[in-house]
Short mmCIF file of C-alpha atoms in Angstrom, two decimals:
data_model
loop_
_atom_site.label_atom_id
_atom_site.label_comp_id
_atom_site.label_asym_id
_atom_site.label_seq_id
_atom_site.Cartn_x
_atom_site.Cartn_y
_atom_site.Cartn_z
CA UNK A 1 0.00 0.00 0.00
CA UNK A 2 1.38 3.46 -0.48
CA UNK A 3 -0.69 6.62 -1.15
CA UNK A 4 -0.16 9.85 0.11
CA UNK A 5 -0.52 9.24 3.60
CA UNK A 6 0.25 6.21 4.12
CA UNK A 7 2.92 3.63 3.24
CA UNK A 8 3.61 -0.47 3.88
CA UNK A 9 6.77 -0.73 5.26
CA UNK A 10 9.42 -3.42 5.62
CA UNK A 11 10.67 -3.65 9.27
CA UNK A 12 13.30 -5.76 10.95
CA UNK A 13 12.23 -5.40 14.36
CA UNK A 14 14.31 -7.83 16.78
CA UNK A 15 15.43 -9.88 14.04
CA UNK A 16 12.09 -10.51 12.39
CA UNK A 17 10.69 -8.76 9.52
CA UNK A 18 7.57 -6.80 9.78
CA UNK A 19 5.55 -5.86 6.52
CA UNK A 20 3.28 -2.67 8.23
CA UNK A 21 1.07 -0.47 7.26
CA UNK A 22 2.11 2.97 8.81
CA UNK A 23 0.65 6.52 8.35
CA UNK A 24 3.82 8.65 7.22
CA UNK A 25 3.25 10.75 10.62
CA UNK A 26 3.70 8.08 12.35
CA UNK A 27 6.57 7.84 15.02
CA UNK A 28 8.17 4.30 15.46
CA UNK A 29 7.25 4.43 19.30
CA UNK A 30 3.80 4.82 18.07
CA UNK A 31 4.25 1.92 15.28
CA UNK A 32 6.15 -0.20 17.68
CA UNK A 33 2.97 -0.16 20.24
CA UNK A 34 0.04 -0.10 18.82
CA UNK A 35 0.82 -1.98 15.88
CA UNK A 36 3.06 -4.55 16.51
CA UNK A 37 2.31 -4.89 20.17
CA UNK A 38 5.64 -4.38 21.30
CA UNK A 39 4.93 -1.92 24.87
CA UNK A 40 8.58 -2.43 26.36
CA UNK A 41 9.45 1.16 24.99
CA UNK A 42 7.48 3.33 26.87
CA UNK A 43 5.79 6.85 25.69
CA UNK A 44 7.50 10.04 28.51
CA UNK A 45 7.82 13.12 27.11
CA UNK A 46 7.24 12.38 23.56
CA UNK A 47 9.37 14.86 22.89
CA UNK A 48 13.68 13.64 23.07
CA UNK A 49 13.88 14.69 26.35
CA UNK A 50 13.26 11.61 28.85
CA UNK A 51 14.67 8.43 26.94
CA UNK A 52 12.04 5.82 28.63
CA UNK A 53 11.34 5.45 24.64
CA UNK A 54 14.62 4.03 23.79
CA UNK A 55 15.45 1.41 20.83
CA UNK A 56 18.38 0.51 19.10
CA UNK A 57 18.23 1.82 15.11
CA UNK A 58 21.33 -0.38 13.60
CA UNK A 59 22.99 -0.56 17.11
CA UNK A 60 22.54 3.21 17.83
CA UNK A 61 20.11 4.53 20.27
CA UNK A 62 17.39 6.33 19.46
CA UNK A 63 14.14 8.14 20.70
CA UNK A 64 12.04 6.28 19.09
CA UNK A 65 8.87 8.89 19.76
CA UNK A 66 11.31 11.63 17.46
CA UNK A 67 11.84 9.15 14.60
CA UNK A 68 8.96 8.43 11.87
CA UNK A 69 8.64 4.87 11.20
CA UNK A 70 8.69 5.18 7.68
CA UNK A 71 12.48 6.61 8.25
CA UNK A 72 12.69 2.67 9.94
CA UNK A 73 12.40 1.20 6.62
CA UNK A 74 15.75 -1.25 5.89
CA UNK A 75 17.14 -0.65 9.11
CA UNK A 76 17.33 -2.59 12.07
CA UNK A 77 15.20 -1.98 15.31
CA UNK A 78 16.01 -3.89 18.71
CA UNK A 79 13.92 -2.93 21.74
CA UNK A 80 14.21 -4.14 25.00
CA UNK A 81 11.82 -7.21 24.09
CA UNK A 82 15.01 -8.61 22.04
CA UNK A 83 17.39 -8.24 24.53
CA UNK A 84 15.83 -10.85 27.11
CA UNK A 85 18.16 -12.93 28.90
CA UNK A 86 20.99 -10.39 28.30
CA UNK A 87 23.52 -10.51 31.24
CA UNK A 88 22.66 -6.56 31.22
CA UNK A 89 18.83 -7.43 32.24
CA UNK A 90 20.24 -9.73 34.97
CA UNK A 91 23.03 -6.43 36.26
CA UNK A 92 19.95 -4.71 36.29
CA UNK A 93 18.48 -6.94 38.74
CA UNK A 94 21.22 -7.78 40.83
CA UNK A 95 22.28 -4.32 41.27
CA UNK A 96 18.78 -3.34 41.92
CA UNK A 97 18.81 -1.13 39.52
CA UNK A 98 14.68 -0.46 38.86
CA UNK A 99 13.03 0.94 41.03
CA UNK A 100 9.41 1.95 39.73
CA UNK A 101 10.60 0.35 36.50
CA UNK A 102 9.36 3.27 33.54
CA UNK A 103 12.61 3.89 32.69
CA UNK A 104 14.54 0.45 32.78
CA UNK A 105 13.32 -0.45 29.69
CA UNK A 106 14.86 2.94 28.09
CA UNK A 107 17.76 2.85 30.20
CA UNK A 108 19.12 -1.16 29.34
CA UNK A 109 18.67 -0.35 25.30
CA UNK A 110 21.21 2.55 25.40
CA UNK A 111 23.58 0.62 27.74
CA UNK A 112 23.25 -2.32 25.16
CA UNK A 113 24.22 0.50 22.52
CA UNK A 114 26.72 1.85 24.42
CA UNK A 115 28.25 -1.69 25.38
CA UNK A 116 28.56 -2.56 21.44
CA UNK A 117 30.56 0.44 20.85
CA UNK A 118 32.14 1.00 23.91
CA UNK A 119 32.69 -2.28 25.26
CA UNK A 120 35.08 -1.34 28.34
CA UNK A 121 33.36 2.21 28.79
CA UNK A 122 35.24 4.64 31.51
CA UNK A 123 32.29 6.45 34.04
CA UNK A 124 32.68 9.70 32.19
CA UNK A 125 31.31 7.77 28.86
CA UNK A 126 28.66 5.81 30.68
CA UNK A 127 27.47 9.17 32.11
CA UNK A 128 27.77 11.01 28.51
CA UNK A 129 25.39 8.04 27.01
CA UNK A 130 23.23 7.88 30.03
CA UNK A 131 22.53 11.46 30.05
CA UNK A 132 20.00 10.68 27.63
CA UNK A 133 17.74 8.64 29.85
CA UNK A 134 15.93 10.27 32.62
CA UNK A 135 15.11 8.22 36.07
CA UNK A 136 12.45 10.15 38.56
CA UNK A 137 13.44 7.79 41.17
CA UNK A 138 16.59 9.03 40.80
CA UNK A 139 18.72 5.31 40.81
CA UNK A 140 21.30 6.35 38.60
CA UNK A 141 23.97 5.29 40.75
CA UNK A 142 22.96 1.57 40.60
CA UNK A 143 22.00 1.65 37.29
CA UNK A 144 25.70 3.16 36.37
CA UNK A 145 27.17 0.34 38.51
CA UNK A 146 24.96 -2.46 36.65
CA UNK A 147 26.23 -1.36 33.27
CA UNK A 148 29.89 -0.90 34.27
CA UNK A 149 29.74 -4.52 36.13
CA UNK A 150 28.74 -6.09 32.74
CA UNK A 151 31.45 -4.06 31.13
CA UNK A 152 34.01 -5.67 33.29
CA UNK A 153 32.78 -9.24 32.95
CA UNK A 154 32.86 -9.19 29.33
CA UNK A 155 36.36 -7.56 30.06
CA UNK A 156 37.77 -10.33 32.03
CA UNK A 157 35.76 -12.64 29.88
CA UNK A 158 37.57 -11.47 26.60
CA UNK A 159 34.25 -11.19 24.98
CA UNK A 160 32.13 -8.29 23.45
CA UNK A 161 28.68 -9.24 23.72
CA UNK A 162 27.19 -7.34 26.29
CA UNK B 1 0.67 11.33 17.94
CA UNK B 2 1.28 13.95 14.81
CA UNK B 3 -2.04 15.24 14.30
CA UNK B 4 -2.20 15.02 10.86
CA UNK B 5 -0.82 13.29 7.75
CA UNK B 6 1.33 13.97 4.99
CA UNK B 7 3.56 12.93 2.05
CA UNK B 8 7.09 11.23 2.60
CA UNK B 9 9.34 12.10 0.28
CA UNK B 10 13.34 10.17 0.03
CA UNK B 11 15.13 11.50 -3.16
CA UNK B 12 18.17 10.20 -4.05
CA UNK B 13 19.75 13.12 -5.51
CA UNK B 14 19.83 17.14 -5.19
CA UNK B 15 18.05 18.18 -8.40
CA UNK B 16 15.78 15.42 -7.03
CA UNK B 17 14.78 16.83 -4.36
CA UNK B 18 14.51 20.74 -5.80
CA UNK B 19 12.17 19.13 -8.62
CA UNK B 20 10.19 17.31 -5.44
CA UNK B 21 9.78 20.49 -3.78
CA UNK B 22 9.06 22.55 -6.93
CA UNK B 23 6.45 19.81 -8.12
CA UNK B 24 5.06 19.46 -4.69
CA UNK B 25 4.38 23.58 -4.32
CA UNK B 26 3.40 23.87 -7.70
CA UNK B 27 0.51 21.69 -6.50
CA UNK B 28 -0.62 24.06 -3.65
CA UNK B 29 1.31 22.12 -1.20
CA UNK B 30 3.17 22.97 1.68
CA UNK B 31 6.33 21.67 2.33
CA UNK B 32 9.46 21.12 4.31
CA UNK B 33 12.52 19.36 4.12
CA UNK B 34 13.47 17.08 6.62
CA UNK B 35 16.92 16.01 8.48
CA UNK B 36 17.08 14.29 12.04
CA UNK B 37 13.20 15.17 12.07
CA UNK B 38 13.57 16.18 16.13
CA UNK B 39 12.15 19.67 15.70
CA UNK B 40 9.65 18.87 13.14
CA UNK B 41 8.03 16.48 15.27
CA UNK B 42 7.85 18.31 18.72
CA UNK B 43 6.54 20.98 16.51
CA UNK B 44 3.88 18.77 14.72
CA UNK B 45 2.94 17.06 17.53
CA UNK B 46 1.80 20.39 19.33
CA UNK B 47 -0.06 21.46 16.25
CA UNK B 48 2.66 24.61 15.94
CA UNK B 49 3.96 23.44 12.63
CA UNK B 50 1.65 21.89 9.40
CA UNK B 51 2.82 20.48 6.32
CA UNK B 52 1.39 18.31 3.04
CA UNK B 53 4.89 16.97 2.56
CA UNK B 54 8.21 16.52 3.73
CA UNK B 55 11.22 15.80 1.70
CA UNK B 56 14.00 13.17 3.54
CA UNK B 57 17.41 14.58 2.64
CA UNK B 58 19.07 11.44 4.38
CA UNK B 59 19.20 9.99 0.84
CA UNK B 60 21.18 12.50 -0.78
CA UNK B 61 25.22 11.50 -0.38
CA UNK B 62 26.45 15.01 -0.64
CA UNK B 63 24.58 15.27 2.03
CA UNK B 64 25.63 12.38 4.45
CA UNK B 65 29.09 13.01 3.90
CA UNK B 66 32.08 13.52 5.91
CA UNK B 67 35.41 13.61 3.84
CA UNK B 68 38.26 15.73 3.02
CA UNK B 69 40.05 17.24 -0.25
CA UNK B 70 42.56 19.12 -0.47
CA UNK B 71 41.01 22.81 0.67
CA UNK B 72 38.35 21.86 3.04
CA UNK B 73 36.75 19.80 5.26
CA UNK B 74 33.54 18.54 3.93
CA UNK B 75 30.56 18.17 6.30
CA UNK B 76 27.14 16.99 5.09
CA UNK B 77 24.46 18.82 6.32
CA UNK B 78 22.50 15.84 7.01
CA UNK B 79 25.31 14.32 8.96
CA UNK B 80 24.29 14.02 12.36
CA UNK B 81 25.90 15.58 15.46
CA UNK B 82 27.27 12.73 17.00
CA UNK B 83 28.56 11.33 13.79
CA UNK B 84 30.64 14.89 13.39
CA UNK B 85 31.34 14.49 17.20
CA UNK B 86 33.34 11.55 16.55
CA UNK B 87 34.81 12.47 12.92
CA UNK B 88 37.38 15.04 14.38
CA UNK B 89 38.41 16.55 11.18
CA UNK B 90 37.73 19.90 12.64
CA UNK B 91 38.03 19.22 16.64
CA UNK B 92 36.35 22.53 17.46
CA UNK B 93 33.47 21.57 15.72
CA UNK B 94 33.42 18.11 16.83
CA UNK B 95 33.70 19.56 20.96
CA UNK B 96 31.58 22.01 20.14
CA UNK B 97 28.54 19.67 18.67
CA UNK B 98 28.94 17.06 21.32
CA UNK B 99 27.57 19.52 24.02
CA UNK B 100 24.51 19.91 22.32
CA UNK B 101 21.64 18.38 23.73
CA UNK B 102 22.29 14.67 24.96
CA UNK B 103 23.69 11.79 23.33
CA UNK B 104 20.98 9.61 22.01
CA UNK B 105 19.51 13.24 20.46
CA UNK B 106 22.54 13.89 18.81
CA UNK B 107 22.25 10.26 17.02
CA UNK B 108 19.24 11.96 15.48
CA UNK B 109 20.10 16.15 15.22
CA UNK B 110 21.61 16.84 12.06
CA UNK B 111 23.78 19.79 11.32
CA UNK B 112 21.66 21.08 8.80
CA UNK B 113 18.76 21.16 11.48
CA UNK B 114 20.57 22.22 14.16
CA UNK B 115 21.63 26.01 11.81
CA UNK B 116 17.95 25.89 10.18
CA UNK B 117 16.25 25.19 13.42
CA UNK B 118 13.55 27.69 15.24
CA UNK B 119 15.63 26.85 18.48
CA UNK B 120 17.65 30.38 18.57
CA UNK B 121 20.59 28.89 19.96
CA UNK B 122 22.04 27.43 17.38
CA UNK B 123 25.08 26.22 19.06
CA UNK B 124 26.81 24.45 15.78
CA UNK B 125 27.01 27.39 13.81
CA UNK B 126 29.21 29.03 16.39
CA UNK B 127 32.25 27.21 15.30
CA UNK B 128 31.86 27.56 11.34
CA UNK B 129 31.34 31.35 12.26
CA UNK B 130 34.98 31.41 13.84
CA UNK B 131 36.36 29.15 10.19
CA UNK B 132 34.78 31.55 8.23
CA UNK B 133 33.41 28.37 6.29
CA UNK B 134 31.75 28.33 2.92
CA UNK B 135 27.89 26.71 2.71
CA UNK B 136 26.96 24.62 -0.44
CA UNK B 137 23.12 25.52 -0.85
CA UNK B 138 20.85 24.01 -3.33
CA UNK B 139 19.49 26.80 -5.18
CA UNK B 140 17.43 26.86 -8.25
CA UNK B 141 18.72 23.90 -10.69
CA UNK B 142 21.85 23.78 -9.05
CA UNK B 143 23.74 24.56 -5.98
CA UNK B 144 25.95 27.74 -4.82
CA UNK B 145 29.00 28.21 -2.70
CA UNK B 146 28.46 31.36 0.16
CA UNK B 147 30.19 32.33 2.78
CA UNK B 148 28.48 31.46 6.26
CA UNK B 149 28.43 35.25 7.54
CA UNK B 150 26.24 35.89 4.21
CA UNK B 151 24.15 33.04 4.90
CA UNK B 152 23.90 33.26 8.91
CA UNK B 153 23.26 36.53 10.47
CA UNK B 154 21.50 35.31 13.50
CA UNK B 155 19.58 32.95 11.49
CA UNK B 156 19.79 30.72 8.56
CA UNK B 157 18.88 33.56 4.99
CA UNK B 158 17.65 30.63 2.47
CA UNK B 159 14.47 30.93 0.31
CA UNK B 160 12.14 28.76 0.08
CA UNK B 161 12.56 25.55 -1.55
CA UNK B 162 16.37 26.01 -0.75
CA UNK B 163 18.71 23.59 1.32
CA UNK B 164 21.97 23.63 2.64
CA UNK B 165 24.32 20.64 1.19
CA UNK B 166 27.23 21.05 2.86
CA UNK B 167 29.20 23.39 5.07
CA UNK B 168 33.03 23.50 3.87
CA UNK B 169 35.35 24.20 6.84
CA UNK B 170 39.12 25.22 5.37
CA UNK B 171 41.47 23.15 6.54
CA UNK B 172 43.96 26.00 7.05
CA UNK B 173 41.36 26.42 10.13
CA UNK B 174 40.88 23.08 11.03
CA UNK B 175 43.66 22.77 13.72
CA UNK B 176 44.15 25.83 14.97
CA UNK B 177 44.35 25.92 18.42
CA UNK B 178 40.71 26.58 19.73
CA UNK B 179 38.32 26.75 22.85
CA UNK B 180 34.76 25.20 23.12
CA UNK B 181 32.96 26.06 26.40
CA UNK B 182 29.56 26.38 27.78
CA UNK B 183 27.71 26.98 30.37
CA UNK B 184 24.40 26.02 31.47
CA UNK B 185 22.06 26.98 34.49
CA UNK B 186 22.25 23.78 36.25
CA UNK B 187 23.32 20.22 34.15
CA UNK B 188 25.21 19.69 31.44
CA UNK B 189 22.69 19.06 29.31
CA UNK B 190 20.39 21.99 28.91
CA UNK B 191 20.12 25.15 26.43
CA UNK B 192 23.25 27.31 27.06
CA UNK B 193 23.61 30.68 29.02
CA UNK B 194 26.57 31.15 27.29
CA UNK B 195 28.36 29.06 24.65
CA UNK B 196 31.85 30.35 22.76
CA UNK B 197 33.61 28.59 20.44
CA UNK B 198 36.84 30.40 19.70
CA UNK B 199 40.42 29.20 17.84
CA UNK B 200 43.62 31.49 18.01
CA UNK B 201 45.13 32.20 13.79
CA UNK B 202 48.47 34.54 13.41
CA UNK B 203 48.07 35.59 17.10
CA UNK B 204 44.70 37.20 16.83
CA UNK B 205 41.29 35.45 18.49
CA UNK B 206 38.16 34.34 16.77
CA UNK B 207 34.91 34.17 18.76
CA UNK B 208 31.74 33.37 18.54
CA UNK B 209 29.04 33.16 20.91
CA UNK B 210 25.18 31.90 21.71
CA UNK B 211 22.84 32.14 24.83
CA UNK B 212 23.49 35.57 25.35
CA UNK B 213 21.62 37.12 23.16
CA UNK B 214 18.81 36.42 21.17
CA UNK B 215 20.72 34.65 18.11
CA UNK B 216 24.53 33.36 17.71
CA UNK B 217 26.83 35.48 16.53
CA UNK B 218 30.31 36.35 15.71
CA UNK B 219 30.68 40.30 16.15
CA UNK B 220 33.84 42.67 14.84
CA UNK B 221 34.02 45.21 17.56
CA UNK B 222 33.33 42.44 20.96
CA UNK B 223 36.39 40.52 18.95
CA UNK B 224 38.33 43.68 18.73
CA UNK B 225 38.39 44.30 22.46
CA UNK B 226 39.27 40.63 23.09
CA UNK B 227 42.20 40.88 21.42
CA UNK B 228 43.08 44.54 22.12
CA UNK B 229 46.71 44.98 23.62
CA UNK B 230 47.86 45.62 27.13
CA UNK B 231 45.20 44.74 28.78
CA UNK B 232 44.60 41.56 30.81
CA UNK B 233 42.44 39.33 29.81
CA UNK B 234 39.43 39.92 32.56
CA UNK B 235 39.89 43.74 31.35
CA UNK B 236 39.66 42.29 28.09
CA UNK B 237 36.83 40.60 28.68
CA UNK B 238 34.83 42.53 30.33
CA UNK B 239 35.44 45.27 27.79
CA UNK B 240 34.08 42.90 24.94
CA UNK B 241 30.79 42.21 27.32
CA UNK B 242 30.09 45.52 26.81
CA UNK B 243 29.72 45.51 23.32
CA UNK B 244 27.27 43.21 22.63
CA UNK B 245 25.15 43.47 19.24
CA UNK B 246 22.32 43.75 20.86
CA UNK B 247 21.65 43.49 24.94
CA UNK B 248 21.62 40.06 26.88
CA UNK B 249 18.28 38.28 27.62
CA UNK B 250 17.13 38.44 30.71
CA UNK B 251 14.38 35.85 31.26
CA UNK B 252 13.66 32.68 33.72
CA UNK B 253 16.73 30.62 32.33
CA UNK B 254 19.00 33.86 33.26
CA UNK B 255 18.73 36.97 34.52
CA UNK B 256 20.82 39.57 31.92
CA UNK B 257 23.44 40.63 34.86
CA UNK B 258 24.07 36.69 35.26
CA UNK B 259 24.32 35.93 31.85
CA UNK B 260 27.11 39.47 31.46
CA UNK B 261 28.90 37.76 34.56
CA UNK B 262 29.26 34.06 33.17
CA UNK B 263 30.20 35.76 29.47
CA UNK B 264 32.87 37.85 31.05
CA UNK B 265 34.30 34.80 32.65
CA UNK B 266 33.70 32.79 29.73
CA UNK B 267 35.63 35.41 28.08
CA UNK B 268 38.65 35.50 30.28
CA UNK B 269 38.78 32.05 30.77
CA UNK B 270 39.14 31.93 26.47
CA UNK B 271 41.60 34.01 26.57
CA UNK B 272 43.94 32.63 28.90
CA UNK B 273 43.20 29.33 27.38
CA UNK B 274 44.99 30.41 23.83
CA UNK B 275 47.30 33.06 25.01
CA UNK B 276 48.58 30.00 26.91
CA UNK B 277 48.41 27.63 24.05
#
């Protein structure tokens, strides 16, 4: 389908491809919701500024409510519903790291992000990406120390998978 | 949710996308182009900005690019900020782009946006101001070569159905030595109350500045003072405070005295940086 409005796109959304119809005004966080069901990325501020709307866009984090789905097309999209099982979701935990939880979902994407490019990150780094990503409960602390106790476990582990 | 629909529009080329927007208007459509996208949608989600269409300059590869040749450094306006924060070719660019906004943003804010934004501050142009770089516009058929201070005086002077390509840097300015600084009310990442970019070339200093007043700008007679002789550089400085183009803002962010006070500093603080350098 593709008129004026509206557009079928091609999505690879955790690995899978999506054919979806989308309205060319649509944001991704709204696409990734409502259409495909996928509620991990949460709707703040709709407007850049909180980061509880995080995905991955070919490894790089994004906002997904400031991105039109249509601008999605041949890329790829993680959210935090394809990174289950990641040691990062279990730092999370054992760092207690979530509080009332809106963020967390926001706040492990762009640590995955930052963890594929910066594998070994320094605090400075960590605090540069996570600047992005707003917490009311204010837990940044433990959610610093999660991320930069996965960092060092890959480290020692010689790997780069966070 | 963007209250209301529109065209999408990717061209592959630059005469593409001037036919697109020609075609598009010649329809009774309005139009806009489109970079990183974050303006346009906080705008059109509040119902402050319409449009028919918008036209995707991501596809164009003049404008993606990042490169060198011989006489400049080549930035595509559709290049986004973090991608220039990282490319390094001109460092004062680079430091100066990676304070704006925050990091997952700046995977999104393009250049191109950040100069032909509605936010006044502007903050990237600050360091092509102080290169006295050259702008690549798509104009008409074709596209022109100006000089930024003909394009930019306090905002972005491009007609309608106009774009900027790409903004040429020379690299006889690329690696000077230079100064990036800003300062915000309370975090790091927040709209400035004062933001200079400045680099040091045959012993005089360029400056440019945002958050003071109501637009960025690089301004003859505030450089003058900063570089005027026997004076030190807090005399300096708080000589070139006082010639401002047009007085500070004083609103809720900052009152006017503050914003004088963290300029003069600013200032001073410039100064000794490349007199020491």
């Amino acid at each position: 389908m593709n008129n004026s409005a509206m557009s079928t796109v091609e999505l690879d959304v955790n690995g899978k491809r999506k054919a979806v119809v989308v309205r060319h005004a649509d944001t991704l966080l709204d696409v990734l919701r409502v259409k495909l069901g996928l509620t991990g990325a949460k709707p703040g501020c709709g407007n850049g500024d909180c980061g509880a709307c995080a995905v991955l866009v070919d490894d790089e984090p994004m906002h997904s409510c400031h991105m039109l789905a249509v601008e999605a097309a041949g890329k790829r999209v993680t959210t935090i519903e394809g990174l289950q099982g990641t040691a990062l979701q279990q730092a999370f935990v054992d760092h207690w790291a979530v509080q009332c939880g809106y963020c967390t979902s926001g706040m492990i994407v762009a640590s995955h992000g930052l963890l594929l490019r910066h594998p070994n990150p320094d605090e400075a780094t960590v605090n540069e990406w996570l600047s992005s990503n707003l917490c009311r409960c204010t837990g940044y602390e433990e959610i610093k120390q999660a991320v930069l106790s996965v960092a060092r476990s890959v480290g020692q582990a010689g790997g780069t998978t966070p | 949710m963007i209250p209301f629909d529109f065209e999408y529009c990717k061209p592959a080329t630059v005469g593409e996308a001037l036919k697109t927007f020609r075609d598009l208007q010649a329809a009774g459509k309005r139009v806009c182009y489109y970079g990183g996208g974050t303006e346009f949608i906080s705008l059109a989600r509040l119902g402050s900005v319409t449009t028919a269409a918008v036209i995707d300059l991501k596809g164009i590869p003049e404008c993606l690019t990042l490169s060198e040749n011989d006489q400049h450094v080549l930035i595509g306006a559709a290049a986004s900020l973090t991608q220039i924060a990282e490319y390094r070719a001109y460092p004062l660019l680079s430091d100066h782009c990676r304070r704006i906004a925050d990091h997952t943003s700046r995977n999104r804010i393009t250049i191109g946006g950040n100069l032909a934004g509605v936010i006044e501050y502007r903050e990237a142009v600050l360091p092509l101001l102080v290169s006295d770089a050259q702008v690549v516009v798509a104009r008409g058929e074709g596209m022109e070569t100006v000089s930024i201070h003909d394009i930019f005086k306090g905002t972005l002077l491009i007609g309608a159905g106009e774009f900027i390509i790409q903004l040429l840097v020379p690299r006889s300015e690329a690696n000077l030595p230079y100064v990036s600084l800003k300062k915000t009310r309370h975090s790091k990442v927040d709209y400035p109350l004062v933001s200079i970019a400045a680099s040091k070339k045959d012993g005089r200093i360029r400056l440019a500045v945002s958050g003071v007043c109501r637009y960025p700008f690089r301004y003859p007679p505030l450089e003058d003072e900063v570089n005027a002789a026997n004076r030190s550089p807090l005399e300096r400085a708080e000589r070139a405070a006082a010639r401002l183009p047009e007085p500070a803002v004083n609103d809720a962010f900052g009152s006017r005295d503050y914003r004088l006070f963290l300029l003069r500093h600013a200032i001073a603080d410039t100064i000794r940086q490349l007199e020491g350098a």
